[in-house]
């Protein structure tokens, strides 16, 4: 033991974790090892490819019992004492999944939560993310009504690592308003029917893959040797109906599995297919902004000279400060107030296959494959007014302000009316192939050798936008007195083609490819009873490559011939009125669109003429135009990680107190190479860094029903991929330039965890967990205001269809942002969870049960943000410009970590007997900041949400079940805000309720 103590002290010095903490768990009397702690072993372990040797890595897929209604969960030889003999445990259906999930949690030394399929190919929710939100400390972000990404204990999706069958992976997605080109995992790529369990590791272990400040999530597919002997076939058919889009679409799944009678060979294949065509309706402002207007309530704001008395309308001139003009300029107004419709057409296909061979108890070989294809058509239709960058021409009247410096109502003349039609066709393909060899060399030595590869491709061949403009409309009014349901009325006809011109065309094809290659060797050696040594080596290579192009054009960027077809003569930008030419006559290039139930008040304008994409594309030859490089989105990252780990697992008893612990250190070397375009040239910057990541987990067992847990570890998350590019990108709509920083350090943190769990009855638990993360390095955005020329980028990188490309906007100030290594942040919180059956109640009431949890989190992080401008007229400019609109003010602001909700609650009430089952779930997520904002707004994020789901199932026969499920039963709106203090409306959309009716057959 002396040599071992010396080794542990060396690990402590390398890691910075308390040597005392390590010693307490490891320097124990040898005689204690003979007394094994009450840690139940896995009832039915998953395959080695899906699990690390540690039980905490094991996913449970419980076997079918001959008589499920009278069967209790089996116990291993060294399991915790069984419940009292008179405690009846029914482990069918949903109860079976809860029982198995609790077994996973109870048998782990580290903090682990799990979700297990009710039966083979029967996951408890339609979406993996929506299942995960039932776990304490986990909240989700939805898109188009479906769960997309998760936040664990206040840390967003980029801080969570996801493994599929034991292999880390990134599922790139084109879903949502924008493609996922980062480390975040999109859970909506995969059909839930393909998986039999999810295991969430909330505390680190030396033997657990690094890369997470939040959690490591294991998604596990087939396990044919864990099922019954012979053939098993399952099929399910469902019809999905959405009450907002009012259509019905299919959801199908099937599985075929075989296990040889002698249990040495197993194989399975499963497939799932679904199609949905749902709508998203609501309003949007694309943020709020400050700007100077042409006139306010009859007071001109621009004159022919500094001292001149002649107003200059619509363009040019000299700004003259006044009470009315200054107040309007410094107040925030909606940039693009609009109502619209977003169509989400989605098609999912998933296929899994697994082959397992176990010629003896000492050997198991597994090969697992997964293929997923996710296709989406996203179509947006909007009727709007473009105040953004066009305020100079607009005359304001009937203005109203609120107490948060918002210009909440006004009538506009010489307004920029626009209708917009957007279409994106995309496809995400993911495949993974992995294999493992699990071998017992002796009765004390064993190893697992595993490896594999995965690839995720997100392609967007079509991302098209056409716009109709009427740039001198009169009588437009907006009223945000009810900020989430504004009244928007158009004084000029928005259905007459004579009022519109086709002014802009856009197409932005792109493709993102992620690749993983993984190899790992994990070994275990039983040194003595209750004393296990684990050693492992690892290799991973991850490559990220994204390419994007544009076919954008403003039809009339300046006076003269148009730049698309050369068939019309464009007028000067200063010309206003019906004679101005800035595009092609709308003529027969349009179609009529009427906004449905978007939450709008009566009197709102709801019918618009929008471009017809097929007609406009054919007329302009859009898809035959040459593709132009989108410099900010031609980039790649390569990461090669090598390293290893050493860990000691112990269990025993001291002074009558049972305990179990693991402690060790993980070493990883990261070699990183980042490539991007800078000034048109490809620039590659390489770097490398090393990390020692110690971890200790301790579990104490005061009684057979109580577990006390503690953990300390060092953890890391590597930088966001988009921040690593050495190039720069230009947002010509928001006048923002963003540079990457390939020298960014990882997010590094020290994590502390304490928990108490009371298993007070069968299938029941009450637990409290406290956690704290001290983030030592935390990249933050650093922003300054400056001219475009100060960035050093050529003007050719400005998107040609953006306002920034227009000559009259060449001198406007930009927000120039780049990430830098910040000073760190802190996070702490508490999780409280209760799960219980109601077996103590009489009659049918004993078939009820409940699950509830609450999470409370506090966080502090400091950011540099661009706040509101305070001066509408900054002196000292050239005589020609007279004065400029003051820049946004850079300030230091303390807030929470992005994606963190301070409060979240989940509750499920369920009923289950031998034939009928029902459950209803409610999930609350508090408001949270999502990211830095722009145009003077300080942060942006989402307000609180409440989602209600329910399902009922009935077994007609032992092999045939019918079901009815409903999600988002309250039709919750997604309320996004900009500016943390003012809570201005960014968007407020809803997606409708979804109902699924179907049947499931098993034999």
mmCIF file with all atom_site columns, C-alpha atoms in Angstrom, residues 136-264:
data_model
loop_
_atom_site.group_PDB
_atom_site.id
_atom_site.type_symbol
_atom_site.label_atom_id
_atom_site.label_alt_id
_atom_site.label_comp_id
_atom_site.label_asym_id
_atom_site.label_entity_id
_atom_site.label_seq_id
_atom_site.pdbx_PDB_ins_code
_atom_site.Cartn_x
_atom_site.Cartn_y
_atom_site.Cartn_z
_atom_site.occupancy
_atom_site.B_iso_or_equiv
_atom_site.pdbx_formal_charge
_atom_site.auth_seq_id
_atom_site.auth_comp_id
_atom_site.auth_asym_id
_atom_site.auth_atom_id
_atom_site.pdbx_PDB_model_num
ATOM 1   C CA . UNK A 1 136 ? -33.313 16.340  -12.644 1.00 0.00 ? 136 UNK A CA 1
ATOM 2   C CA . UNK A 1 137 ? -31.077 19.163  -13.788 1.00 0.00 ? 137 UNK A CA 1
ATOM 3   C CA . UNK A 1 138 ? -31.807 18.763  -17.507 1.00 0.00 ? 138 UNK A CA 1
ATOM 4   C CA . UNK A 1 139 ? -33.809 21.223  -19.592 1.00 0.00 ? 139 UNK A CA 1
ATOM 5   C CA . UNK A 1 140 ? -34.270 21.324  -23.342 1.00 0.00 ? 140 UNK A CA 1
ATOM 6   C CA . UNK A 1 141 ? -34.500 23.809  -26.173 1.00 0.00 ? 141 UNK A CA 1
ATOM 7   C CA . UNK A 1 142 ? -37.254 23.157  -28.667 1.00 0.00 ? 142 UNK A CA 1
ATOM 8   C CA . UNK A 1 143 ? -37.420 23.928  -32.350 1.00 0.00 ? 143 UNK A CA 1
ATOM 9   C CA . UNK A 1 144 ? -40.559 23.543  -34.439 1.00 0.00 ? 144 UNK A CA 1
ATOM 10  C CA . UNK A 1 145 ? -42.225 22.030  -31.393 1.00 0.00 ? 145 UNK A CA 1
ATOM 11  C CA . UNK A 1 146 ? -39.630 19.271  -30.926 1.00 0.00 ? 146 UNK A CA 1
ATOM 12  C CA . UNK A 1 147 ? -36.804 18.978  -28.434 1.00 0.00 ? 147 UNK A CA 1
ATOM 13  C CA . UNK A 1 148 ? -33.508 19.721  -30.153 1.00 0.00 ? 148 UNK A CA 1
ATOM 14  C CA . UNK A 1 149 ? -30.717 20.356  -27.623 1.00 0.00 ? 149 UNK A CA 1
ATOM 15  C CA . UNK A 1 150 ? -30.247 19.875  -23.884 1.00 0.00 ? 150 UNK A CA 1
ATOM 16  C CA . UNK A 1 151 ? -28.826 21.914  -21.027 1.00 0.00 ? 151 UNK A CA 1
ATOM 17  C CA . UNK A 1 152 ? -27.419 19.977  -18.056 1.00 0.00 ? 152 UNK A CA 1
ATOM 18  C CA . UNK A 1 153 ? -27.164 21.749  -14.706 1.00 0.00 ? 153 UNK A CA 1
ATOM 19  C CA . UNK A 1 154 ? -27.177 25.121  -16.411 1.00 0.00 ? 154 UNK A CA 1
ATOM 20  C CA . UNK A 1 155 ? -24.549 24.297  -19.033 1.00 0.00 ? 155 UNK A CA 1
ATOM 21  C CA . UNK A 1 156 ? -25.666 24.418  -22.656 1.00 0.00 ? 156 UNK A CA 1
ATOM 22  C CA . UNK A 1 157 ? -25.473 21.885  -25.455 1.00 0.00 ? 157 UNK A CA 1
ATOM 23  C CA . UNK A 1 158 ? -21.872 22.696  -26.384 1.00 0.00 ? 158 UNK A CA 1
ATOM 24  C CA . UNK A 1 159 ? -20.777 21.563  -22.885 1.00 0.00 ? 159 UNK A CA 1
ATOM 25  C CA . UNK A 1 160 ? -22.361 18.107  -23.198 1.00 0.00 ? 160 UNK A CA 1
ATOM 26  C CA . UNK A 1 161 ? -20.641 15.199  -24.897 1.00 0.00 ? 161 UNK A CA 1
ATOM 27  C CA . UNK A 1 162 ? -22.810 12.539  -26.494 1.00 0.00 ? 162 UNK A CA 1
ATOM 28  C CA . UNK A 1 163 ? -21.755 8.977   -27.196 1.00 0.00 ? 163 UNK A CA 1
ATOM 29  C CA . UNK A 1 164 ? -23.670 6.535   -29.386 1.00 0.00 ? 164 UNK A CA 1
ATOM 30  C CA . UNK A 1 165 ? -22.929 2.946   -28.387 1.00 0.00 ? 165 UNK A CA 1
ATOM 31  C CA . UNK A 1 166 ? -19.899 4.096   -26.431 1.00 0.00 ? 166 UNK A CA 1
ATOM 32  C CA . UNK A 1 167 ? -18.384 6.242   -29.192 1.00 0.00 ? 167 UNK A CA 1
ATOM 33  C CA . UNK A 1 168 ? -18.319 10.024  -28.960 1.00 0.00 ? 168 UNK A CA 1
ATOM 34  C CA . UNK A 1 169 ? -20.026 11.671  -31.892 1.00 0.00 ? 169 UNK A CA 1
ATOM 35  C CA . UNK A 1 170 ? -21.388 14.940  -33.218 1.00 0.00 ? 170 UNK A CA 1
ATOM 36  C CA . UNK A 1 171 ? -24.716 14.891  -35.031 1.00 0.00 ? 171 UNK A CA 1
ATOM 37  C CA . UNK A 1 172 ? -24.595 17.919  -37.298 1.00 0.00 ? 172 UNK A CA 1
ATOM 38  C CA . UNK A 1 173 ? -28.029 19.144  -38.258 1.00 0.00 ? 173 UNK A CA 1
ATOM 39  C CA . UNK A 1 174 ? -29.575 21.555  -40.723 1.00 0.00 ? 174 UNK A CA 1
ATOM 40  C CA . UNK A 1 175 ? -32.708 21.836  -38.629 1.00 0.00 ? 175 UNK A CA 1
ATOM 41  C CA . UNK A 1 176 ? -33.956 25.062  -37.074 1.00 0.00 ? 176 UNK A CA 1
ATOM 42  C CA . UNK A 1 177 ? -33.490 28.653  -38.123 1.00 0.00 ? 177 UNK A CA 1
ATOM 43  C CA . UNK A 1 178 ? -29.811 27.930  -38.775 1.00 0.00 ? 178 UNK A CA 1
ATOM 44  C CA . UNK A 1 179 ? -27.612 24.890  -39.241 1.00 0.00 ? 179 UNK A CA 1
ATOM 45  C CA . UNK A 1 180 ? -25.718 23.414  -36.303 1.00 0.00 ? 180 UNK A CA 1
ATOM 46  C CA . UNK A 1 181 ? -22.068 23.824  -37.234 1.00 0.00 ? 181 UNK A CA 1
ATOM 47  C CA . UNK A 1 182 ? -20.710 23.267  -33.754 1.00 0.00 ? 182 UNK A CA 1
ATOM 48  C CA . UNK A 1 183 ? -20.058 20.634  -31.096 1.00 0.00 ? 183 UNK A CA 1
ATOM 49  C CA . UNK A 1 184 ? -23.652 20.709  -29.872 1.00 0.00 ? 184 UNK A CA 1
ATOM 50  C CA . UNK A 1 185 ? -25.600 17.495  -30.431 1.00 0.00 ? 185 UNK A CA 1
ATOM 51  C CA . UNK A 1 186 ? -29.006 17.665  -32.106 1.00 0.00 ? 186 UNK A CA 1
ATOM 52  C CA . UNK A 1 187 ? -31.213 14.998  -30.570 1.00 0.00 ? 187 UNK A CA 1
ATOM 53  C CA . UNK A 1 188 ? -33.944 15.379  -33.183 1.00 0.00 ? 188 UNK A CA 1
ATOM 54  C CA . UNK A 1 189 ? -31.739 13.766  -35.837 1.00 0.00 ? 189 UNK A CA 1
ATOM 55  C CA . UNK A 1 190 ? -32.474 10.282  -34.456 1.00 0.00 ? 190 UNK A CA 1
ATOM 56  C CA . UNK A 1 191 ? -35.749 8.450   -34.038 1.00 0.00 ? 191 UNK A CA 1
ATOM 57  C CA . UNK A 1 192 ? -36.288 7.497   -30.393 1.00 0.00 ? 192 UNK A CA 1
ATOM 58  C CA . UNK A 1 193 ? -37.485 3.999   -31.351 1.00 0.00 ? 193 UNK A CA 1
ATOM 59  C CA . UNK A 1 194 ? -33.899 3.079   -32.286 1.00 0.00 ? 194 UNK A CA 1
ATOM 60  C CA . UNK A 1 195 ? -32.635 3.311   -28.703 1.00 0.00 ? 195 UNK A CA 1
ATOM 61  C CA . UNK A 1 196 ? -33.191 1.179   -25.619 1.00 0.00 ? 196 UNK A CA 1
ATOM 62  C CA . UNK A 1 197 ? -31.583 3.421   -23.015 1.00 0.00 ? 197 UNK A CA 1
ATOM 63  C CA . UNK A 1 198 ? -29.968 6.755   -22.226 1.00 0.00 ? 198 UNK A CA 1
ATOM 64  C CA . UNK A 1 199 ? -27.443 7.101   -19.413 1.00 0.00 ? 199 UNK A CA 1
ATOM 65  C CA . UNK A 1 200 ? -26.444 10.573  -18.200 1.00 0.00 ? 200 UNK A CA 1
ATOM 66  C CA . UNK A 1 201 ? -23.138 10.859  -16.316 1.00 0.00 ? 201 UNK A CA 1
ATOM 67  C CA . UNK A 1 202 ? -23.256 14.018  -14.231 1.00 0.00 ? 202 UNK A CA 1
ATOM 68  C CA . UNK A 1 203 ? -19.887 13.609  -12.532 1.00 0.00 ? 203 UNK A CA 1
ATOM 69  C CA . UNK A 1 204 ? -16.583 12.808  -14.178 1.00 0.00 ? 204 UNK A CA 1
ATOM 70  C CA . UNK A 1 205 ? -14.522 9.653   -13.788 1.00 0.00 ? 205 UNK A CA 1
ATOM 71  C CA . UNK A 1 206 ? -10.976 9.100   -14.985 1.00 0.00 ? 206 UNK A CA 1
ATOM 72  C CA . UNK A 1 207 ? -12.239 6.211   -17.119 1.00 0.00 ? 207 UNK A CA 1
ATOM 73  C CA . UNK A 1 208 ? -15.009 8.333   -18.665 1.00 0.00 ? 208 UNK A CA 1
ATOM 74  C CA . UNK A 1 209 ? -14.438 10.281  -21.887 1.00 0.00 ? 209 UNK A CA 1
ATOM 75  C CA . UNK A 1 210 ? -13.487 13.892  -21.274 1.00 0.00 ? 210 UNK A CA 1
ATOM 76  C CA . UNK A 1 211 ? -14.804 16.977  -23.053 1.00 0.00 ? 211 UNK A CA 1
ATOM 77  C CA . UNK A 1 212 ? -17.785 17.858  -20.909 1.00 0.00 ? 212 UNK A CA 1
ATOM 78  C CA . UNK A 1 213 ? -18.391 20.528  -18.300 1.00 0.00 ? 213 UNK A CA 1
ATOM 79  C CA . UNK A 1 214 ? -22.045 19.507  -18.181 1.00 0.00 ? 214 UNK A CA 1
ATOM 80  C CA . UNK A 1 215 ? -22.516 15.769  -18.706 1.00 0.00 ? 215 UNK A CA 1
ATOM 81  C CA . UNK A 1 216 ? -21.640 12.771  -20.816 1.00 0.00 ? 216 UNK A CA 1
ATOM 82  C CA . UNK A 1 217 ? -24.762 11.250  -22.374 1.00 0.00 ? 217 UNK A CA 1
ATOM 83  C CA . UNK A 1 218 ? -24.743 7.650   -23.599 1.00 0.00 ? 218 UNK A CA 1
ATOM 84  C CA . UNK A 1 219 ? -27.289 6.672   -26.244 1.00 0.00 ? 219 UNK A CA 1
ATOM 85  C CA . UNK A 1 220 ? -27.533 2.880   -26.560 1.00 0.00 ? 220 UNK A CA 1
ATOM 86  C CA . UNK A 1 221 ? -29.131 0.868   -29.358 1.00 0.00 ? 221 UNK A CA 1
ATOM 87  C CA . UNK A 1 222 ? -29.672 -2.869  -29.728 1.00 0.00 ? 222 UNK A CA 1
ATOM 88  C CA . UNK A 1 223 ? -28.458 -5.559  -27.317 1.00 0.00 ? 223 UNK A CA 1
ATOM 89  C CA . UNK A 1 224 ? -29.581 -8.886  -28.851 1.00 0.00 ? 224 UNK A CA 1
ATOM 90  C CA . UNK A 1 225 ? -27.848 -11.074 -26.261 1.00 0.00 ? 225 UNK A CA 1
ATOM 91  C CA . UNK A 1 226 ? -29.801 -9.289  -23.535 1.00 0.00 ? 226 UNK A CA 1
ATOM 92  C CA . UNK A 1 227 ? -33.141 -10.482 -24.902 1.00 0.00 ? 227 UNK A CA 1
ATOM 93  C CA . UNK A 1 228 ? -34.964 -13.803 -24.890 1.00 0.00 ? 228 UNK A CA 1
ATOM 94  C CA . UNK A 1 229 ? -33.843 -16.825 -26.902 1.00 0.00 ? 229 UNK A CA 1
ATOM 95  C CA . UNK A 1 230 ? -35.250 -17.259 -30.393 1.00 0.00 ? 230 UNK A CA 1
ATOM 96  C CA . UNK A 1 231 ? -36.801 -14.651 -32.636 1.00 0.00 ? 231 UNK A CA 1
ATOM 97  C CA . UNK A 1 232 ? -38.436 -11.426 -31.454 1.00 0.00 ? 232 UNK A CA 1
ATOM 98  C CA . UNK A 1 233 ? -40.385 -9.212  -33.822 1.00 0.00 ? 233 UNK A CA 1
ATOM 99  C CA . UNK A 1 234 ? -41.904 -5.837  -33.041 1.00 0.00 ? 234 UNK A CA 1
ATOM 100 C CA . UNK A 1 235 ? -43.821 -3.429  -35.253 1.00 0.00 ? 235 UNK A CA 1
ATOM 101 C CA . UNK A 1 236 ? -45.593 -0.178  -34.503 1.00 0.00 ? 236 UNK A CA 1
ATOM 102 C CA . UNK A 1 237 ? -47.742 2.084   -36.631 1.00 0.00 ? 237 UNK A CA 1
ATOM 103 C CA . UNK A 1 238 ? -48.869 5.571   -35.635 1.00 0.00 ? 238 UNK A CA 1
ATOM 104 C CA . UNK A 1 239 ? -50.663 8.462   -37.258 1.00 0.00 ? 239 UNK A CA 1
ATOM 105 C CA . UNK A 1 240 ? -49.431 11.915  -36.228 1.00 0.00 ? 240 UNK A CA 1
ATOM 106 C CA . UNK A 1 241 ? -51.886 14.834  -36.359 1.00 0.00 ? 241 UNK A CA 1
ATOM 107 C CA . UNK A 1 242 ? -51.091 18.497  -35.677 1.00 0.00 ? 242 UNK A CA 1
ATOM 108 C CA . UNK A 1 243 ? -54.032 20.772  -34.927 1.00 0.00 ? 243 UNK A CA 1
ATOM 109 C CA . UNK A 1 244 ? -52.331 23.922  -36.264 1.00 0.00 ? 244 UNK A CA 1
ATOM 110 C CA . UNK A 1 245 ? -51.251 22.515  -39.621 1.00 0.00 ? 245 UNK A CA 1
ATOM 111 C CA . UNK A 1 246 ? -54.288 20.189  -39.684 1.00 0.00 ? 246 UNK A CA 1
ATOM 112 C CA . UNK A 1 247 ? -52.638 17.240  -41.398 1.00 0.00 ? 247 UNK A CA 1
ATOM 113 C CA . UNK A 1 248 ? -51.939 13.604  -40.593 1.00 0.00 ? 248 UNK A CA 1
ATOM 114 C CA . UNK A 1 249 ? -48.636 11.902  -41.310 1.00 0.00 ? 249 UNK A CA 1
ATOM 115 C CA . UNK A 1 250 ? -47.148 8.416   -40.568 1.00 0.00 ? 250 UNK A CA 1
ATOM 116 C CA . UNK A 1 251 ? -44.716 7.165   -37.924 1.00 0.00 ? 251 UNK A CA 1
ATOM 117 C CA . UNK A 1 252 ? -43.534 3.572   -38.366 1.00 0.00 ? 252 UNK A CA 1
ATOM 118 C CA . UNK A 1 253 ? -41.037 1.371   -36.532 1.00 0.00 ? 253 UNK A CA 1
ATOM 119 C CA . UNK A 1 254 ? -39.993 -2.256  -36.584 1.00 0.00 ? 254 UNK A CA 1
ATOM 120 C CA . UNK A 1 255 ? -37.428 -4.591  -35.043 1.00 0.00 ? 255 UNK A CA 1
ATOM 121 C CA . UNK A 1 256 ? -36.310 -8.144  -35.677 1.00 0.00 ? 256 UNK A CA 1
ATOM 122 C CA . UNK A 1 257 ? -33.966 -9.812  -33.179 1.00 0.00 ? 257 UNK A CA 1
ATOM 123 C CA . UNK A 1 258 ? -32.537 -13.302 -32.788 1.00 0.00 ? 258 UNK A CA 1
ATOM 124 C CA . UNK A 1 259 ? -30.694 -14.988 -29.904 1.00 0.00 ? 259 UNK A CA 1
ATOM 125 C CA . UNK A 1 260 ? -29.420 -18.517 -30.238 1.00 0.00 ? 260 UNK A CA 1
ATOM 126 C CA . UNK A 1 261 ? -30.747 -21.094 -27.753 1.00 0.00 ? 261 UNK A CA 1
ATOM 127 C CA . UNK A 1 262 ? -27.295 -21.504 -26.191 1.00 0.00 ? 262 UNK A CA 1
ATOM 128 C CA . UNK A 1 263 ? -26.934 -17.715 -25.792 1.00 0.00 ? 263 UNK A CA 1
ATOM 129 C CA . UNK A 1 264 ? -23.687 -17.487 -27.767 1.00 0.00 ? 264 UNK A CA 1
#
